[in-house]
Coordinates of C-alpha atoms and ligand atoms in Angstrom, one line a residue:
M1 CA 69.4 -57.4 138.0
S2 CA 68.7 -56.9 141.8
Y3 CA 65.0 -57.4 143.1
T4 CA 63.5 -54.3 144.3
V5 CA 60.7 -55.3 147.2
L6 CA 56.8 -55.2 146.6
A7 CA 55.9 -52.2 148.9
R8 CA 58.7 -50.3 147.1
R9 CA 57.5 -50.8 143.7
Y10 CA 53.8 -50.5 144.7
R11 CA 54.0 -47.2 146.3
S12 CA 50.7 -45.1 145.6
T13 CA 51.3 -42.2 143.4
A14 CA 47.8 -40.8 143.9
F15 CA 45.4 -39.8 146.3
E16 CA 43.3 -42.9 145.2
G17 CA 46.1 -44.8 145.7
V18 CA 46.7 -44.7 149.5
I19 CA 44.0 -47.0 150.1
G20 CA 41.8 -46.8 153.5
Q21 CA 42.9 -43.4 153.6
E22 CA 40.5 -41.8 151.9
P23 CA 39.0 -39.2 154.1
I24 CA 42.5 -38.1 155.0
A25 CA 43.5 -37.7 150.9
Q26 CA 40.1 -36.3 150.8
T27 CA 40.5 -33.5 153.6
L28 CA 43.9 -32.7 152.3
K29 CA 42.4 -32.0 148.8
N30 CA 40.1 -29.4 150.2
A31 CA 42.5 -27.5 152.0
I32 CA 44.2 -27.3 148.4
K33 CA 41.6 -26.2 147.0
S34 CA 40.2 -23.9 149.6
G35 CA 43.7 -22.5 150.2
R36 CA 43.8 -23.7 153.5
I37 CA 47.1 -25.2 153.6
A38 CA 48.8 -25.7 157.1
H39 CA 52.4 -24.7 158.2
A40 CA 52.5 -28.1 159.7
Y41 CA 50.8 -31.4 159.4
L42 CA 50.9 -34.4 162.1
F43 CA 50.6 -38.0 160.5
S44 CA 50.2 -40.4 162.9
G45 CA 49.4 -44.5 162.4
T46 CA 51.1 -48.1 162.5
R47 CA 54.1 -48.4 160.6
G48 CA 52.9 -49.4 156.5
V49 CA 49.7 -47.4 156.1
G50 CA 50.5 -45.0 153.9
K51 CA 52.1 -41.8 155.9
T52 CA 55.2 -41.2 153.8
S53 CA 53.2 -42.4 150.3
M54 CA 50.2 -39.4 151.7
A55 CA 53.0 -37.3 152.8
R56 CA 54.8 -37.7 149.4
I57 CA 51.5 -37.3 147.2
Y58 CA 50.4 -34.3 149.4
A59 CA 54.0 -32.5 148.6
R60 CA 53.6 -33.2 145.0
A61 CA 50.2 -31.8 145.1
L62 CA 51.3 -28.4 145.9
N63 CA 54.7 -28.1 144.3
A64 CA 53.5 -29.5 141.0
P65 CA 49.7 -29.8 140.5
A66 CA 49.6 -30.2 137.1
T67 CA 50.5 -33.8 137.3
I68 CA 48.2 -35.0 139.3
P69 CA 45.0 -35.3 137.0
D70 CA 42.2 -33.2 138.5
C71 CA 44.0 -32.1 141.5
P72 CA 43.2 -28.7 142.5
V73 CA 46.1 -26.1 142.2
P74 CA 46.9 -24.2 145.5
P75 CA 45.2 -21.1 145.0
G76 CA 47.8 -17.7 145.5
E77 CA 50.3 -16.0 143.6
H78 CA 52.9 -18.6 141.9
E79 CA 53.5 -18.7 138.8
Y80 CA 54.0 -22.6 138.6
P81 CA 56.6 -24.1 136.2
P82 CA 56.2 -25.4 132.9
E83 CA 54.6 -29.0 132.9
D84 CA 57.8 -31.0 131.6
V85 CA 59.6 -29.5 134.6
Q86 CA 56.6 -30.4 137.2
Q87 CA 56.7 -33.5 136.0
R88 CA 60.8 -34.0 136.4
M89 CA 59.7 -32.7 139.9
A90 CA 57.2 -35.1 140.7
T91 CA 59.2 -38.0 139.6
A92 CA 61.8 -36.5 142.0
I93 CA 59.6 -36.2 145.2
M94 CA 57.9 -39.4 144.4
A95 CA 61.4 -40.6 144.9
G96 CA 62.2 -39.2 147.8
D97 CA 65.4 -37.1 146.1
D98 CA 63.5 -33.6 145.1
L99 CA 66.2 -30.9 146.8
N100 CA 62.9 -28.9 147.8
V101 CA 61.3 -31.7 149.3
I102 CA 63.5 -33.0 152.4
E103 CA 63.0 -36.3 154.0
I104 CA 64.2 -36.7 156.7
D105 CA 64.7 -40.1 159.2
G106 CA 64.2 -38.9 162.7
A107 CA 64.8 -42.8 163.9
S108 CA 68.6 -42.9 162.3
N109 CA 70.9 -41.0 164.8
R110 CA 73.6 -40.1 161.9
S111 CA 71.3 -37.7 160.3
V112 CA 70.0 -35.6 163.6
E113 CA 72.9 -33.6 163.0
D114 CA 71.8 -33.2 159.3
A115 CA 68.8 -32.5 160.2
R116 CA 69.3 -29.6 162.4
Q117 CA 71.1 -28.4 159.5
L118 CA 68.6 -29.0 156.8
I119 CA 65.9 -27.3 159.3
G120 CA 68.2 -24.8 159.9
N121 CA 68.2 -23.8 156.2
A122 CA 64.3 -23.3 155.9
S123 CA 64.7 -20.0 155.7
L124 CA 66.6 -19.9 152.1
A125 CA 64.1 -20.1 149.5
P126 CA 62.7 -22.9 147.1
T127 CA 65.5 -23.7 144.4
G128 CA 64.3 -24.3 140.5
N129 CA 60.9 -22.2 140.9
A130 CA 59.3 -24.6 143.2
R131 CA 57.1 -22.7 145.3
F132 CA 56.9 -24.6 148.8
K133 CA 60.1 -25.8 150.6
I134 CA 58.5 -29.1 152.3
Y135 CA 59.6 -31.1 155.1
I136 CA 58.6 -35.0 155.6
I137 CA 60.3 -35.7 158.9
D138 CA 59.7 -39.5 159.4
E139 CA 59.3 -40.8 162.7
V140 CA 59.7 -37.8 164.5
H141 CA 59.0 -38.6 168.1
M142 CA 63.0 -39.5 167.7
L143 CA 64.5 -36.6 167.1
T144 CA 67.0 -35.3 169.5
K145 CA 66.4 -32.3 172.1
E146 CA 68.6 -30.2 170.3
A147 CA 66.4 -30.8 166.7
F148 CA 63.3 -30.8 168.1
N149 CA 64.3 -27.2 169.0
T150 CA 65.3 -25.8 166.3
L151 CA 62.6 -27.5 165.0
L152 CA 60.5 -25.9 167.3
K153 CA 62.0 -22.2 166.8
T154 CA 61.4 -23.1 162.8
M155 CA 57.9 -23.8 163.8
E156 CA 57.1 -20.8 165.8
E157 CA 57.9 -18.6 162.8
P158 CA 57.5 -20.5 160.0
P159 CA 58.8 -18.4 156.2
A160 CA 55.9 -18.6 154.2
H161 CA 57.2 -21.4 151.9
V162 CA 57.9 -23.5 154.4
K163 CA 55.3 -26.6 155.3
F164 CA 56.4 -30.0 157.6
I165 CA 54.6 -33.1 157.6
L166 CA 56.3 -34.6 160.5
C167 CA 54.9 -38.7 160.7
T168 CA 55.0 -41.1 163.5
T169 CA 53.6 -44.4 164.8
E170 CA 53.8 -43.1 168.1
P171 CA 52.1 -39.4 168.6
H172 CA 52.0 -39.3 172.5
K173 CA 55.7 -38.8 172.0
V174 CA 56.2 -36.0 170.5
L175 CA 56.1 -33.0 172.5
A176 CA 52.6 -30.9 173.3
T177 CA 54.7 -27.8 171.5
I178 CA 55.1 -29.4 168.5
Q179 CA 51.8 -31.3 168.4
S180 CA 49.7 -28.0 169.4
R181 CA 50.9 -26.5 166.2
C182 CA 50.0 -29.4 163.5
Q183 CA 47.0 -30.1 161.8
R184 CA 46.8 -34.2 162.8
F185 CA 45.6 -36.6 161.2
D186 CA 45.2 -40.4 162.4
F187 CA 46.1 -42.8 159.7
R188 CA 43.7 -45.6 160.6
N189 CA 44.9 -49.7 159.8
L190 CA 44.1 -51.2 157.1
P191 CA 40.8 -53.9 157.2
S192 CA 42.3 -57.1 155.9
A193 CA 39.4 -57.0 153.3
R194 CA 41.1 -54.2 151.4
I195 CA 44.8 -56.0 152.1
A196 CA 43.4 -59.0 150.2
E197 CA 42.4 -56.6 147.5
H198 CA 45.9 -54.9 146.9
L199 CA 47.9 -58.2 147.0
T200 CA 45.5 -60.2 144.9
N201 CA 46.1 -56.6 142.2
V202 CA 49.8 -56.8 143.0
L203 CA 49.8 -60.5 142.1
K204 CA 48.1 -60.1 138.9
Q205 CA 50.1 -57.1 137.9
E206 CA 53.3 -59.8 138.6
K207 CA 51.8 -62.2 137.1
I208 CA 52.1 -64.4 139.9
E209 CA 49.5 -67.2 140.6
A210 CA 48.5 -67.2 144.1
Q211 CA 45.0 -69.5 146.1
A212 CA 42.9 -67.0 147.5
D213 CA 43.2 -68.5 151.1
A214 CA 46.9 -67.6 150.9
I215 CA 46.8 -63.9 150.0
W216 CA 43.6 -63.6 152.8
Q217 CA 46.1 -64.9 155.5
V218 CA 48.8 -62.9 154.2
A219 CA 46.4 -60.1 154.4
R220 CA 46.0 -60.7 158.7
L221 CA 49.3 -61.6 159.0
G222 CA 50.2 -58.5 158.0
N223 CA 47.9 -57.2 160.7
G224 CA 46.8 -53.6 158.9
S225 CA 50.1 -52.7 157.9
M226 CA 50.6 -53.0 154.1
R227 CA 53.7 -52.6 154.1
D228 CA 54.1 -56.0 156.5
A229 CA 51.7 -58.3 154.1
L230 CA 53.5 -57.1 151.2
S231 CA 56.7 -57.6 152.8
L232 CA 55.6 -61.3 153.8
M233 CA 54.3 -61.8 150.1
D234 CA 58.1 -61.0 148.9
R235 CA 59.3 -63.5 151.3
L236 CA 56.4 -66.1 150.3
I237 CA 57.3 -65.5 146.5
A238 CA 60.7 -66.3 146.9
T239 CA 60.0 -69.7 147.8
G240 CA 59.3 -70.1 144.0
K241 CA 56.6 -72.1 144.7
F242 CA 54.0 -71.5 142.7
P243 CA 50.8 -71.4 142.4
L244 CA 51.1 -69.8 145.8
S245 CA 49.1 -71.5 148.7
A246 CA 48.0 -71.4 152.8
K247 CA 50.0 -74.6 152.9
I248 CA 53.5 -73.0 151.4
L249 CA 52.8 -69.9 153.8
E250 CA 52.4 -72.5 156.8
E251 CA 55.9 -73.9 156.2
M252 CA 57.5 -71.1 155.6
L253 CA 56.2 -69.2 158.8
G254 CA 56.3 -72.8 160.7
L255 CA 52.3 -72.5 161.2
P256 CA 50.2 -75.1 162.0
P257 CA 48.1 -76.4 159.1
V258 CA 44.3 -75.1 159.0
E259 CA 42.9 -78.1 157.9
Q260 CA 44.1 -79.9 161.4
V261 CA 42.4 -77.1 163.8
V262 CA 39.2 -76.8 161.7
G263 CA 39.7 -80.8 162.1
L264 CA 40.3 -80.3 165.7
V265 CA 37.2 -78.4 165.8
E266 CA 35.1 -80.4 164.2
A267 CA 35.9 -83.0 166.4
M268 CA 34.9 -81.3 169.4
A269 CA 31.6 -80.3 167.6
A270 CA 31.0 -84.2 167.7
G271 CA 31.9 -85.0 170.6
D272 CA 34.4 -87.0 169.5
I273 CA 37.0 -87.5 172.3
G274 CA 38.9 -90.3 170.4
K275 CA 39.6 -87.8 167.2
T276 CA 39.3 -84.6 169.5
L277 CA 42.8 -86.5 170.9
T278 CA 44.0 -87.5 167.6
Q279 CA 43.7 -84.4 165.9
T280 CA 45.6 -82.4 168.7
A281 CA 48.3 -85.0 169.2
A282 CA 48.6 -84.5 165.1
L283 CA 49.1 -80.7 165.9
I284 CA 51.6 -81.1 168.3
D285 CA 53.7 -83.4 166.9
G286 CA 53.9 -80.7 163.6
G287 CA 56.0 -78.8 166.1
I288 CA 53.6 -76.1 167.7
A289 CA 54.0 -75.9 171.3
V290 CA 51.1 -76.2 174.0
E291 CA 51.5 -72.2 174.1
Q292 CA 50.9 -71.6 170.4
F293 CA 48.4 -74.4 170.3
F294 CA 45.9 -72.6 172.3
D295 CA 46.7 -69.6 170.0
V296 CA 45.7 -71.2 166.5
L297 CA 42.6 -72.2 168.7
I298 CA 41.6 -69.3 170.2
E299 CA 41.7 -67.5 166.9
R300 CA 39.6 -70.6 165.0
L301 CA 37.1 -69.8 167.9
R302 CA 37.4 -66.7 167.5
V303 CA 36.6 -66.7 163.6
L304 CA 33.6 -68.8 164.9
M305 CA 32.6 -66.7 167.2
L306 CA 32.2 -63.9 164.8
V307 CA 30.5 -66.1 162.3
A308 CA 28.1 -67.0 164.7
A309 CA 27.0 -63.3 166.1
C310 CA 27.7 -61.2 163.1
G311 CA 26.8 -63.9 159.9
K312 CA 29.8 -64.9 157.6
D313 CA 29.5 -62.0 155.5
S314 CA 30.8 -59.8 158.0
E315 CA 33.4 -57.8 157.6
L316 CA 35.2 -58.7 160.6
V317 CA 35.7 -62.1 159.2
E318 CA 38.9 -61.9 157.5
L319 CA 38.6 -65.7 155.3
A320 CA 38.7 -66.3 151.6
D321 CA 35.3 -67.2 150.3
D322 CA 35.8 -70.9 150.5
A323 CA 37.2 -70.5 154.3
R324 CA 34.1 -68.6 155.2
D325 CA 31.5 -70.7 153.9
L326 CA 33.7 -74.0 155.9
A327 CA 33.3 -71.4 158.6
A328 CA 29.7 -70.7 158.3
T329 CA 29.0 -74.8 158.3
Q330 CA 30.7 -75.4 161.5
A331 CA 29.9 -72.4 163.5
Q332 CA 26.4 -73.9 163.2
S333 CA 27.7 -76.1 166.1
F334 CA 27.5 -73.4 168.3
D335 CA 26.1 -70.9 169.5
A336 CA 28.6 -67.4 170.4
A337 CA 27.9 -67.7 174.2
G338 CA 29.5 -71.3 174.2
I339 CA 32.4 -70.2 172.3
V340 CA 33.0 -67.3 174.7
H341 CA 33.1 -70.2 177.5
M342 CA 35.6 -71.8 175.3
I343 CA 37.8 -69.4 174.5
A344 CA 37.4 -68.5 178.2
L345 CA 39.0 -72.1 179.3
C346 CA 41.4 -72.4 176.5
E347 CA 42.8 -68.7 177.5
N348 CA 42.8 -70.1 180.9
V349 CA 44.2 -73.7 180.7
Q350 CA 46.6 -71.9 178.8
R351 CA 48.2 -69.7 181.7
T352 CA 47.7 -72.7 184.2
C353 CA 50.4 -75.0 181.5
K354 CA 53.0 -72.0 181.7
L355 CA 53.1 -73.4 185.6
S356 CA 53.0 -76.6 185.2
S357 CA 55.7 -79.1 184.8
N358 CA 53.0 -81.5 182.5
P359 CA 51.4 -79.2 180.5
R360 CA 50.4 -81.9 177.8
A361 CA 48.5 -83.5 180.1
L362 CA 46.4 -80.3 180.6
L363 CA 46.0 -79.5 177.4
D364 CA 44.5 -83.2 176.3
A365 CA 42.4 -82.9 179.7
A366 CA 40.9 -79.7 178.2
M367 CA 40.4 -81.0 174.8
V368 CA 38.3 -83.7 176.6
R369 CA 36.6 -81.2 178.5
L370 CA 35.6 -78.9 175.4
A371 CA 34.7 -82.0 173.6
L372 CA 32.3 -83.1 176.1
A373 CA 31.4 -79.5 176.5
E374 CA 27.9 -80.3 176.5
K375 CA 28.3 -82.3 179.3
M376 CA 30.5 -80.8 181.2
A377 CA 29.9 -78.4 184.4
D378 CA 29.2 -75.2 184.5
V379 CA 33.0 -74.0 183.0
S380 CA 33.4 -70.9 186.2
A381 CA 33.3 -74.1 188.3
V382 CA 35.3 -76.1 185.7
L383 CA 38.0 -72.7 186.6
Q384 CA 37.6 -73.2 190.2
G385 CA 38.5 -76.7 190.6
G386 CA 34.7 -77.1 191.1
G387 CA 31.6 -79.4 190.7
Q388 CA 28.7 -80.2 188.3
A389 CA 26.4 -77.0 188.3
G390 CA 24.4 -76.6 185.1
F391 CA 26.3 -74.9 182.0
G392 CA 25.7 -77.0 178.9
A393 CA 25.0 -74.3 176.6
Q394 CA 28.5 -74.5 174.7
K395 CA 27.2 -76.3 171.7
K396 CA 23.8 -76.6 170.2
N397 CA 22.5 -80.1 169.3
Ligands
ADP401 N1 47.3 -47.5 152.2 C1 48.3 -48.0 151.8 N2 47.9 -48.3 150.0 C2 48.3 -48.8 149.3 N3 50.0 -49.1 150.1 C3 49.9 -49.1 150.7 C4 49.7 -48.5 151.6 N4 50.3 -48.3 152.8 C5 50.8 -48.6 152.2 N5 51.5 -49.0 151.8 C6 52.7 -49.6 151.2 O1 53.9 -50.1 151.7 C7 54.7 -49.1 151.3 C8 55.4 -48.2 152.3 O2 54.3 -47.4 152.9 P1 54.6 -46.0 153.4 O3 53.5 -45.1 153.2 O4 55.7 -45.6 153.9 O5 53.9 -46.2 155.3 P2 54.2 -45.5 156.4 O6 55.4 -44.5 155.8 O7 52.8 -45.3 157.3 O8 55.2 -46.7 157.1 C9 54.2 -48.1 150.5 O9 55.4 -48.0 149.5 C10 53.2 -49.1 149.5 O10 53.8 -49.9 148.3
MG402 MG1 56.9 -43.9 156.4

């Protein structure tokens, strides 16, 4: 049997299931209830945040309202088909193959001609006693000019039974003439905590064991996109190593082990130059480039800065509980202002390293400087290659 990816198997089928987009779901439901259903909508947002899912659910609510519990029925004169027929429609809509809910991919060139034809057919009434003919056009900004023109023409005077839901990751590329005919909804990037929560549920249903660390790391790497996080989880599951752990993920992606990074910062905080250099060497020997080394260190410092500034329970801190506690302990050695300077120093040296014939030496020197932060000269002076002025607030005693 072929494997269906998690992102497809776990597509939301009801308004409530579209995580993180509750305000949009609420507005759409209200629109149905009050009968103020727009002719055209523009859904914008990063990939994998629920635009297509929401579009299908909205289409389902319009054409098969009986299949959604507590969903208001669009007012107006229309006799909806019996419930079993609506149920069949709903299944087809959610699978993307209902005849009256037409999905067009603006990005794939081949279908642009089709798109033109399909949109051209908008004036024909919906089939099978369906109420609306709904066009879901994905990546609408990629449509060819001819397709756009056809779309515009139809959108100017749409037949009463036609609705458009345009989706895009790049709203600024959608013609102003199209935008002005749409009601626009901006889908937000999903917070890691919500992604982690969903991943946990999915894994539970899949009966797959995973450590919280691994789940949080996958959630964070999703960068606000649920689909990206689910795809990464697919890859992690494909390793066949259970329970899934941060270590397996790090190996898979060639990321440095978190403990090593944590250990490095600990050595720096303790002002232990020897250990700082040993930990630095361990990370580099593990195979990461100097540039990535700084990326990783900066990210860790950022986490500590967030903990120092906002407290460990802040939702800005995207870590599993254990890792959160550990970060809180580590953050006690620093204050937020000090970390700002450390990040600035790292960033600066990272840039210099790109031009240097001996980046490793610059890296080691920077690490010694950070370990010596307390005794160190003002960072801005150091950055200019200058003197020993009195900056000493990076680490707390
Ligand atoms: N907000 C969300 N809540 C739950 N799952 C989501 C969400 N956004 C995306 N997904 C997951 O990602 C997959 C693709 O989502 P989709 O709606 O096609 O995103 P988009 O159209 O924004 O690229 C869905 O099948 C679902 O598994
Ligand atoms: Mg989509």
